[in-house]
Amino acid sequence: MSWAIRTSIGPTRRKLPIIPQFKEERVHDQSLIPIMDKIKVVANEEFESLFPKFQPSRVTITTNDGKSHSTRVDVPKGDPRDPMTEDEIAVKFIALGGDVIGKDQCEKLRKCIMNLDSAKTVDELLELTIAR
């Protein structure tokens, strides 16, 4: 959890942590190391009692001047109760697949998948899944 938080608030932050944030080179990114000492993960009895109906989490950031900013989420993004938008899916899909099959091919594959209901065959889908 602390690694996901660290990479989400570091200099190369993203709105949602994704697989590239967990690559080996990120583990050794010196700009992120000082942030680790500032992160504390604390169990919350109230939150535990809500599981499995909810998977709550709260992040509180305390600034150098002592001000606290807190936010709570009861269900993770992507849960059926808080689904990802098509744009969020696109960003995540390209981030996860772009290095594997290339960003252009990944974008074509994403569009093909999103329009699969209207496809007459799966030939294009299968062709696009081949890394070149």
CSV table of N, CA and C in Angstrom, one decimal:
chain,number,residue,atom,x,y,z
A,1,MET,N,0.8,-1.2,0.0
A,1,MET,CA,0.0,0.0,0.0
A,1,MET,C,0.9,1.2,0.0
A,2,SER,N,1.9,1.3,0.8
A,2,SER,CA,2.7,2.5,0.9
A,2,SER,C,3.4,2.7,-0.4
A,3,TRP,N,3.8,1.7,-1.2
A,3,TRP,CA,4.4,1.9,-2.5
A,3,TRP,C,3.4,2.5,-3.4
A,4,ALA,N,2.2,2.1,-3.5
A,4,ALA,CA,1.2,2.7,-4.3
A,4,ALA,C,1.0,4.1,-4.0
A,5,ILE,N,1.0,4.4,-2.7
A,5,ILE,CA,0.8,5.8,-2.3
A,5,ILE,C,2.0,6.6,-2.7
A,6,ARG,N,3.2,6.1,-2.5
A,6,ARG,CA,4.4,6.8,-2.8
A,6,ARG,C,4.5,7.1,-4.3
A,7,THR,N,4.2,6.2,-5.1
A,7,THR,CA,4.2,6.5,-6.6
A,7,THR,C,3.1,7.4,-7.1
A,8,SER,N,2.0,7.4,-6.3
A,8,SER,CA,0.9,8.3,-6.7
A,8,SER,C,1.2,9.8,-6.3
A,9,ILE,N,2.0,10.0,-5.3
A,9,ILE,CA,2.3,11.4,-4.9
A,9,ILE,C,3.7,11.9,-5.2
A,10,GLY,N,4.5,11.0,-5.8
A,10,GLY,CA,5.8,11.4,-6.2
A,10,GLY,C,5.8,12.3,-7.4
A,11,PRO,N,7.1,12.7,-7.8
A,11,PRO,CA,7.2,13.7,-8.9
A,11,PRO,C,6.6,13.2,-10.3
A,12,THR,N,6.5,11.9,-10.5
A,12,THR,CA,5.9,11.4,-11.7
A,12,THR,C,4.6,10.7,-11.4
A,13,ARG,N,3.8,11.3,-10.6
A,13,ARG,CA,2.6,10.8,-10.1
A,13,ARG,C,1.5,10.6,-11.2
A,14,ARG,N,0.6,9.7,-10.9
A,14,ARG,CA,-0.5,9.5,-11.8
A,14,ARG,C,-1.8,9.5,-10.9
A,15,LYS,N,-2.9,9.7,-11.5
A,15,LYS,CA,-4.1,9.7,-10.7
A,15,LYS,C,-4.4,8.3,-10.1
A,16,LEU,N,-4.1,7.2,-10.8
A,16,LEU,CA,-4.3,5.9,-10.3
A,16,LEU,C,-3.0,5.2,-10.5
A,17,PRO,N,-2.5,4.5,-9.5
A,17,PRO,CA,-1.2,3.7,-9.7
A,17,PRO,C,-1.5,2.6,-10.7
A,18,ILE,N,-0.6,2.4,-11.6
A,18,ILE,CA,-0.7,1.4,-12.7
A,18,ILE,C,0.6,0.6,-12.7
A,19,ILE,N,0.6,-0.5,-13.5
A,19,ILE,CA,1.7,-1.4,-13.5
A,19,ILE,C,3.0,-0.7,-13.8
A,20,PRO,N,3.1,0.2,-14.8
A,20,PRO,CA,4.5,0.8,-15.0
A,20,PRO,C,5.1,1.5,-13.7
A,21,GLN,N,4.2,1.9,-12.8
A,21,GLN,CA,4.7,2.4,-11.5
A,21,GLN,C,5.4,1.4,-10.7
A,22,PHE,N,5.2,0.1,-11.0
A,22,PHE,CA,5.8,-1.0,-10.2
A,22,PHE,C,7.0,-1.7,-10.9
A,23,LYS,N,7.5,-1.1,-12.0
A,23,LYS,CA,8.6,-1.7,-12.7
A,23,LYS,C,9.9,-1.5,-11.9
A,24,GLU,N,10.9,-2.3,-12.2
A,24,GLU,CA,12.1,-2.3,-11.4
A,24,GLU,C,12.8,-1.0,-11.3
A,25,GLU,N,12.8,-0.2,-12.4
A,25,GLU,CA,13.5,1.1,-12.4
A,25,GLU,C,12.8,2.1,-11.4
A,26,ARG,N,11.5,1.9,-11.2
A,26,ARG,CA,10.8,2.8,-10.2
A,26,ARG,C,11.2,2.4,-8.8
A,27,VAL,N,11.5,1.1,-8.6
A,27,VAL,CA,11.9,0.7,-7.2
A,27,VAL,C,13.1,1.5,-6.8
A,28,HIS,N,14.0,1.8,-7.8
A,28,HIS,CA,15.3,2.4,-7.5
A,28,HIS,C,15.3,3.9,-7.8
A,29,ASP,N,14.1,4.5,-8.0
A,29,ASP,CA,14.0,5.9,-8.3
A,29,ASP,C,14.3,6.7,-7.0
A,30,GLN,N,15.4,7.3,-6.9
A,30,GLN,CA,15.9,8.0,-5.7
A,30,GLN,C,14.9,9.1,-5.3
A,31,SER,N,14.2,9.7,-6.2
A,31,SER,CA,13.3,10.8,-5.9
A,31,SER,C,12.1,10.4,-5.0
A,32,LEU,N,11.9,9.1,-5.0
A,32,LEU,CA,10.7,8.6,-4.3
A,32,LEU,C,11.1,8.1,-2.9
A,33,ILE,N,12.4,7.8,-2.6
A,33,ILE,CA,12.8,7.3,-1.3
A,33,ILE,C,12.4,8.2,-0.1
A,34,PRO,N,12.7,9.5,-0.2
A,34,PRO,CA,12.3,10.3,1.0
A,34,PRO,C,10.9,10.3,1.4
A,35,ILE,N,10.0,10.0,0.4
A,35,ILE,CA,8.6,10.0,0.7
A,35,ILE,C,8.2,8.8,1.5
A,36,MET,N,8.9,7.7,1.4
A,36,MET,CA,8.5,6.5,2.2
A,36,MET,C,8.5,6.7,3.7
A,37,ASP,N,9.4,7.4,4.2
A,37,ASP,CA,9.5,7.7,5.7
A,37,ASP,C,8.3,8.5,6.1
A,38,LYS,N,7.6,9.1,5.2
A,38,LYS,CA,6.5,10.0,5.6
A,38,LYS,C,5.1,9.3,5.5
A,39,ILE,N,5.1,8.0,5.1
A,39,ILE,CA,3.9,7.3,4.9
A,39,ILE,C,3.7,6.3,6.0
A,40,LYS,N,2.5,6.3,6.6
A,40,LYS,CA,2.2,5.3,7.7
A,40,LYS,C,0.9,4.7,7.2
A,41,VAL,N,0.8,3.4,7.3
A,41,VAL,CA,-0.4,2.6,7.0
A,41,VAL,C,-0.9,2.1,8.4
A,42,VAL,N,-2.2,2.5,8.7
A,42,VAL,CA,-2.8,2.2,10.0
A,42,VAL,C,-4.1,1.4,9.8
A,43,ALA,N,-4.2,0.3,10.5
A,43,ALA,CA,-5.5,-0.5,10.4
A,43,ALA,C,-6.6,0.3,11.1
A,44,ASN,N,-7.8,0.1,10.6
A,44,ASN,CA,-8.9,0.9,11.2
A,44,ASN,C,-10.1,-0.1,11.5
A,45,GLU,N,-10.4,-0.3,12.7
A,45,GLU,CA,-11.4,-1.3,13.2
A,45,GLU,C,-12.7,-1.0,12.5
A,46,GLU,N,-13.1,0.2,12.4
A,46,GLU,CA,-14.4,0.6,11.8
A,46,GLU,C,-14.4,0.1,10.3
A,47,PHE,N,-13.4,0.3,9.6
A,47,PHE,CA,-13.3,-0.1,8.2
A,47,PHE,C,-13.3,-1.6,8.1
A,48,GLU,N,-12.6,-2.3,9.0
A,48,GLU,CA,-12.5,-3.7,9.0
A,48,GLU,C,-13.9,-4.3,9.1
A,49,SER,N,-14.7,-3.7,9.9
A,49,SER,CA,-16.1,-4.2,10.2
A,49,SER,C,-17.0,-4.0,9.0
A,50,LEU,N,-16.7,-3.2,8.1
A,50,LEU,CA,-17.5,-2.9,6.9
A,50,LEU,C,-17.2,-3.9,5.8
A,51,PHE,N,-16.1,-4.6,5.9
A,51,PHE,CA,-15.7,-5.6,4.8
A,51,PHE,C,-16.5,-6.8,5.0
A,52,PRO,N,-17.0,-7.5,3.9
A,52,PRO,CA,-16.7,-7.3,2.5
A,52,PRO,C,-17.6,-6.4,1.8
A,53,LYS,N,-18.7,-5.9,2.4
A,53,LYS,CA,-19.7,-5.1,1.7
A,53,LYS,C,-19.0,-3.9,1.1
A,54,PHE,N,-18.1,-3.3,1.9
A,54,PHE,CA,-17.3,-2.2,1.4
A,54,PHE,C,-15.8,-2.5,1.7
A,55,GLN,N,-14.9,-1.8,0.9
A,55,GLN,CA,-13.5,-1.9,1.1
A,55,GLN,C,-13.0,-0.5,1.3
A,56,PRO,N,-13.3,0.1,2.4
A,56,PRO,CA,-13.0,1.5,2.6
A,56,PRO,C,-11.5,1.8,2.9
A,57,SER,N,-11.1,3.0,2.5
A,57,SER,CA,-9.8,3.4,2.8
A,57,SER,C,-9.8,4.9,3.0
A,58,ARG,N,-8.9,5.4,3.8
A,58,ARG,CA,-8.8,6.9,4.0
A,58,ARG,C,-7.4,7.3,3.8
A,59,VAL,N,-7.1,8.3,3.1
A,59,VAL,CA,-5.8,8.9,3.0
A,59,VAL,C,-5.9,10.3,3.6
A,60,THR,N,-4.9,10.5,4.5
A,60,THR,CA,-4.8,11.8,5.2
A,60,THR,C,-3.4,12.4,4.9
A,61,ILE,N,-3.3,13.5,4.4
A,61,ILE,CA,-2.0,14.2,4.1
A,61,ILE,C,-1.9,15.4,5.1
A,62,THR,N,-0.8,15.4,5.8
A,62,THR,CA,-0.6,16.5,6.7
A,62,THR,C,0.6,17.3,6.1
A,63,THR,N,0.3,18.6,5.9
A,63,THR,CA,1.3,19.5,5.3
A,63,THR,C,2.3,19.9,6.3
A,64,ASN,N,3.4,20.5,5.9
A,64,ASN,CA,4.5,21.0,6.8
A,64,ASN,C,4.0,22.0,7.8
A,65,ASP,N,2.9,22.7,7.5
A,65,ASP,CA,2.4,23.7,8.4
A,65,ASP,C,1.3,23.1,9.3
A,66,GLY,N,1.1,21.8,9.3
A,66,GLY,CA,0.3,21.1,10.2
A,66,GLY,C,-1.2,20.9,9.8
A,67,LYS,N,-1.5,21.4,8.6
A,67,LYS,CA,-2.9,21.2,8.1
A,67,LYS,C,-3.1,19.8,7.6
A,68,SER,N,-4.3,19.3,7.9
A,68,SER,CA,-4.6,17.9,7.4
A,68,SER,C,-5.6,18.0,6.3
A,69,HIS,N,-5.4,17.2,5.3
A,69,HIS,CA,-6.4,17.0,4.2
A,69,HIS,C,-6.7,15.5,4.1
A,70,SER,N,-8.0,15.2,4.2
A,70,SER,CA,-8.3,13.8,4.2
A,70,SER,C,-9.4,13.5,3.2
A,71,THR,N,-9.4,12.3,2.6
A,71,THR,CA,-10.4,11.8,1.8
A,71,THR,C,-10.7,10.3,2.0
A,72,ARG,N,-11.9,9.9,1.9
A,72,ARG,CA,-12.3,8.5,2.1
A,72,ARG,C,-13.0,7.9,0.9
A,73,VAL,N,-12.7,6.7,0.6
A,73,VAL,CA,-13.3,5.9,-0.5
A,73,VAL,C,-13.8,4.6,0.1
A,74,ASP,N,-15.1,4.3,-0.2
A,74,ASP,CA,-15.6,3.1,0.3
A,74,ASP,C,-15.5,1.9,-0.6
A,75,VAL,N,-15.5,2.2,-1.9
A,75,VAL,CA,-15.3,1.1,-2.9
A,75,VAL,C,-14.2,1.5,-3.9
A,76,PRO,N,-13.4,0.6,-4.3
A,76,PRO,CA,-12.3,0.9,-5.2
A,76,PRO,C,-12.8,1.3,-6.6
A,77,LYS,N,-12.0,2.2,-7.2
A,77,LYS,CA,-12.4,2.6,-8.6
A,77,LYS,C,-12.3,1.3,-9.5
A,78,GLY,N,-13.3,1.2,-10.3
A,78,GLY,CA,-13.4,0.0,-11.2
A,78,GLY,C,-14.4,-1.0,-10.6
A,79,ASP,N,-14.8,-0.9,-9.4
A,79,ASP,CA,-15.8,-1.7,-8.8
A,79,ASP,C,-17.1,-1.4,-9.5
A,80,PRO,N,-18.0,-2.4,-9.6
A,80,PRO,CA,-19.3,-2.1,-10.3
A,80,PRO,C,-20.1,-0.9,-9.6
A,81,ARG,N,-19.8,-0.6,-8.4
A,81,ARG,CA,-20.5,0.5,-7.7
A,81,ARG,C,-19.8,1.8,-8.0
A,82,ASP,N,-18.6,1.8,-8.6
A,82,ASP,CA,-17.9,3.0,-9.0
A,82,ASP,C,-17.1,2.6,-10.3
A,83,PRO,N,-17.8,2.4,-11.4
A,83,PRO,CA,-17.1,1.9,-12.6
A,83,PRO,C,-16.2,3.0,-13.2
A,84,MET,N,-15.2,2.5,-13.9
A,84,MET,CA,-14.3,3.4,-14.6
A,84,MET,C,-15.0,3.9,-15.8
A,85,THR,N,-14.7,5.1,-16.2
A,85,THR,CA,-15.2,5.7,-17.5
A,85,THR,C,-14.5,5.1,-18.6
A,86,GLU,N,-15.0,5.3,-19.8
A,86,GLU,CA,-14.3,4.8,-21.0
A,86,GLU,C,-13.0,5.4,-21.2
A,87,ASP,N,-12.9,6.7,-20.8
A,87,ASP,CA,-11.6,7.4,-20.9
A,87,ASP,C,-10.6,6.8,-19.9
A,88,GLU,N,-11.0,6.5,-18.7
A,88,GLU,CA,-10.1,5.9,-17.7
A,88,GLU,C,-9.7,4.5,-18.1
A,89,ILE,N,-10.6,3.7,-18.7
A,89,ILE,CA,-10.3,2.4,-19.2
A,89,ILE,C,-9.2,2.5,-20.3
A,90,ALA,N,-9.4,3.5,-21.2
A,90,ALA,CA,-8.5,3.7,-22.3
A,90,ALA,C,-7.1,4.0,-21.8
A,91,VAL,N,-7.0,4.9,-20.8
A,91,VAL,CA,-5.7,5.3,-20.3
A,91,VAL,C,-5.0,4.1,-19.7
A,92,LYS,N,-5.7,3.4,-18.9
A,92,LYS,CA,-5.1,2.2,-18.2
A,92,LYS,C,-4.8,1.1,-19.2
A,93,PHE,N,-5.6,0.9,-20.2
A,93,PHE,CA,-5.4,-0.1,-21.2
A,93,PHE,C,-4.1,0.2,-22.0
A,94,ILE,N,-3.9,1.4,-22.4
A,94,ILE,CA,-2.7,1.8,-23.2
A,94,ILE,C,-1.5,1.7,-22.3
A,95,ALA,N,-1.6,2.1,-21.0
A,95,ALA,CA,-0.5,2.1,-20.1
A,95,ALA,C,0.0,0.7,-19.9
A,96,LEU,N,-1.0,-0.3,-19.8
A,96,LEU,CA,-0.6,-1.7,-19.5
A,96,LEU,C,-0.2,-2.4,-20.8
A,97,GLY,N,-0.7,-2.1,-21.9
A,97,GLY,CA,-0.4,-2.8,-23.2
A,97,GLY,C,0.5,-2.2,-24.1
A,98,GLY,N,0.7,-0.9,-24.0
A,98,GLY,CA,1.5,-0.1,-25.0
A,98,GLY,C,2.9,-0.6,-25.1
A,99,ASP,N,3.5,-1.0,-24.0
A,99,ASP,CA,4.9,-1.5,-24.1
A,99,ASP,C,5.0,-2.9,-24.7
A,100,VAL,N,3.9,-3.6,-24.6
A,100,VAL,CA,3.8,-5.0,-25.1
A,100,VAL,C,3.6,-5.1,-26.6
A,101,ILE,N,2.6,-4.4,-27.1
A,101,ILE,CA,2.3,-4.5,-28.5
A,101,ILE,C,2.4,-3.2,-29.3
A,102,GLY,N,2.9,-2.2,-28.6
A,102,GLY,CA,3.1,-0.9,-29.2
A,102,GLY,C,1.8,0.0,-29.0
A,103,LYS,N,2.0,1.3,-28.8
A,103,LYS,CA,0.9,2.2,-28.4
A,103,LYS,C,-0.1,2.2,-29.5
A,104,ASP,N,0.3,2.3,-30.8
A,104,ASP,CA,-0.7,2.4,-31.9
A,104,ASP,C,-1.5,1.2,-32.0
A,105,GLN,N,-0.9,0.0,-32.0
A,105,GLN,CA,-1.6,-1.2,-32.1
A,105,GLN,C,-2.5,-1.4,-30.9
A,106,CYS,N,-2.0,-1.0,-29.7
A,106,CYS,CA,-2.8,-1.1,-28.5
A,106,CYS,C,-4.1,-0.2,-28.6
A,107,GLU,N,-3.9,0.9,-29.1
A,107,GLU,CA,-5.1,1.8,-29.3
A,107,GLU,C,-6.1,1.2,-30.3
A,108,LYS,N,-5.6,0.6,-31.4
A,108,LYS,CA,-6.5,-0.1,-32.3
A,108,LYS,C,-7.2,-1.3,-31.6
A,109,LEU,N,-6.5,-2.0,-30.8
A,109,LEU,CA,-7.0,-3.2,-30.1
A,109,LEU,C,-8.1,-2.7,-29.1
A,110,ARG,N,-7.8,-1.6,-28.4
A,110,ARG,CA,-8.8,-1.0,-27.4
A,110,ARG,C,-10.1,-0.7,-28.2
A,111,LYS,N,-10.0,0.0,-29.3
A,111,LYS,CA,-11.2,0.4,-30.1
A,111,LYS,C,-11.9,-0.8,-30.5
A,112,CYS,N,-11.2,-1.8,-31.0
A,112,CYS,CA,-11.8,-3.1,-31.5
A,112,CYS,C,-12.6,-3.8,-30.3
A,113,ILE,N,-12.0,-3.8,-29.1
A,113,ILE,CA,-12.6,-4.4,-28.0
A,113,ILE,C,-13.9,-3.6,-27.6
A,114,MET,N,-13.8,-2.3,-27.6
A,114,MET,CA,-14.9,-1.5,-27.2
A,114,MET,C,-16.1,-1.6,-28.2
A,115,ASN,N,-15.8,-2.0,-29.4
A,115,ASN,CA,-16.8,-2.1,-30.4
A,115,ASN,C,-17.1,-3.6,-30.8
A,116,LEU,N,-16.7,-4.5,-29.9
A,116,LEU,CA,-16.8,-5.9,-30.3
A,116,LEU,C,-18.3,-6.4,-30.5
A,117,ASP,N,-19.2,-5.7,-29.9
A,117,ASP,CA,-20.6,-6.1,-30.1
A,117,ASP,C,-21.1,-5.9,-31.5
A,118,SER,N,-20.5,-5.0,-32.2
A,118,SER,CA,-20.9,-4.8,-33.6
A,118,SER,C,-20.0,-5.6,-34.6
A,119,ALA,N,-19.0,-6.3,-34.2
A,119,ALA,CA,-18.1,-7.0,-35.1
A,119,ALA,C,-18.8,-8.3,-35.6
A,120,LYS,N,-18.5,-8.6,-36.9
A,120,LYS,CA,-19.1,-9.8,-37.5
A,120,LYS,C,-18.3,-11.0,-37.2
A,121,THR,N,-16.9,-10.8,-37.0
A,121,THR,CA,-16.0,-11.9,-36.7
A,121,THR,C,-15.0,-11.4,-35.7
A,122,VAL,N,-14.2,-12.3,-35.1
A,122,VAL,CA,-13.2,-11.9,-34.2
A,122,VAL,C,-11.8,-11.8,-34.8
A,123,ASP,N,-11.8,-11.9,-36.2
A,123,ASP,CA,-10.5,-11.9,-36.9
A,123,ASP,C,-9.6,-10.7,-36.6
A,124,GLU,N,-10.2,-9.5,-36.6
A,124,GLU,CA,-9.4,-8.3,-36.3
A,124,GLU,C,-8.9,-8.3,-34.9
A,125,LEU,N,-9.8,-8.7,-34.0
A,125,LEU,CA,-9.4,-8.8,-32.6
A,125,LEU,C,-8.2,-9.7,-32.4
A,126,LEU,N,-8.2,-10.9,-33.0
A,126,LEU,CA,-7.1,-11.9,-32.9
A,126,LEU,C,-5.8,-11.3,-33.5
A,127,GLU,N,-6.0,-10.7,-34.7
A,127,GLU,CA,-4.8,-10.1,-35.4
A,127,GLU,C,-4.1,-9.0,-34.5
A,128,LEU,N,-4.9,-8.2,-33.9
A,128,LEU,CA,-4.4,-7.1,-33.1
A,128,LEU,C,-3.7,-7.6,-31.8
A,129,THR,N,-4.0,-8.8,-31.3
A,129,THR,CA,-3.4,-9.3,-30.1
A,129,THR,C,-2.0,-9.9,-30.3
A,130,ILE,N,-1.5,-9.9,-31.5
A,130,ILE,CA,-0.2,-10.5,-31.8
A,130,ILE,C,0.8,-9.3,-31.7
A,131,ALA,N,1.8,-9.5,-30.8
A,131,ALA,CA,2.9,-8.6,-30.7
A,131,ALA,C,3.8,-8.6,-31.9
A,132,ARG,N,4.2,-7.5,-32.4
A,132,ARG,CA,5.0,-7.4,-33.6
A,132,ARG,C,6.4,-6.9,-33.3
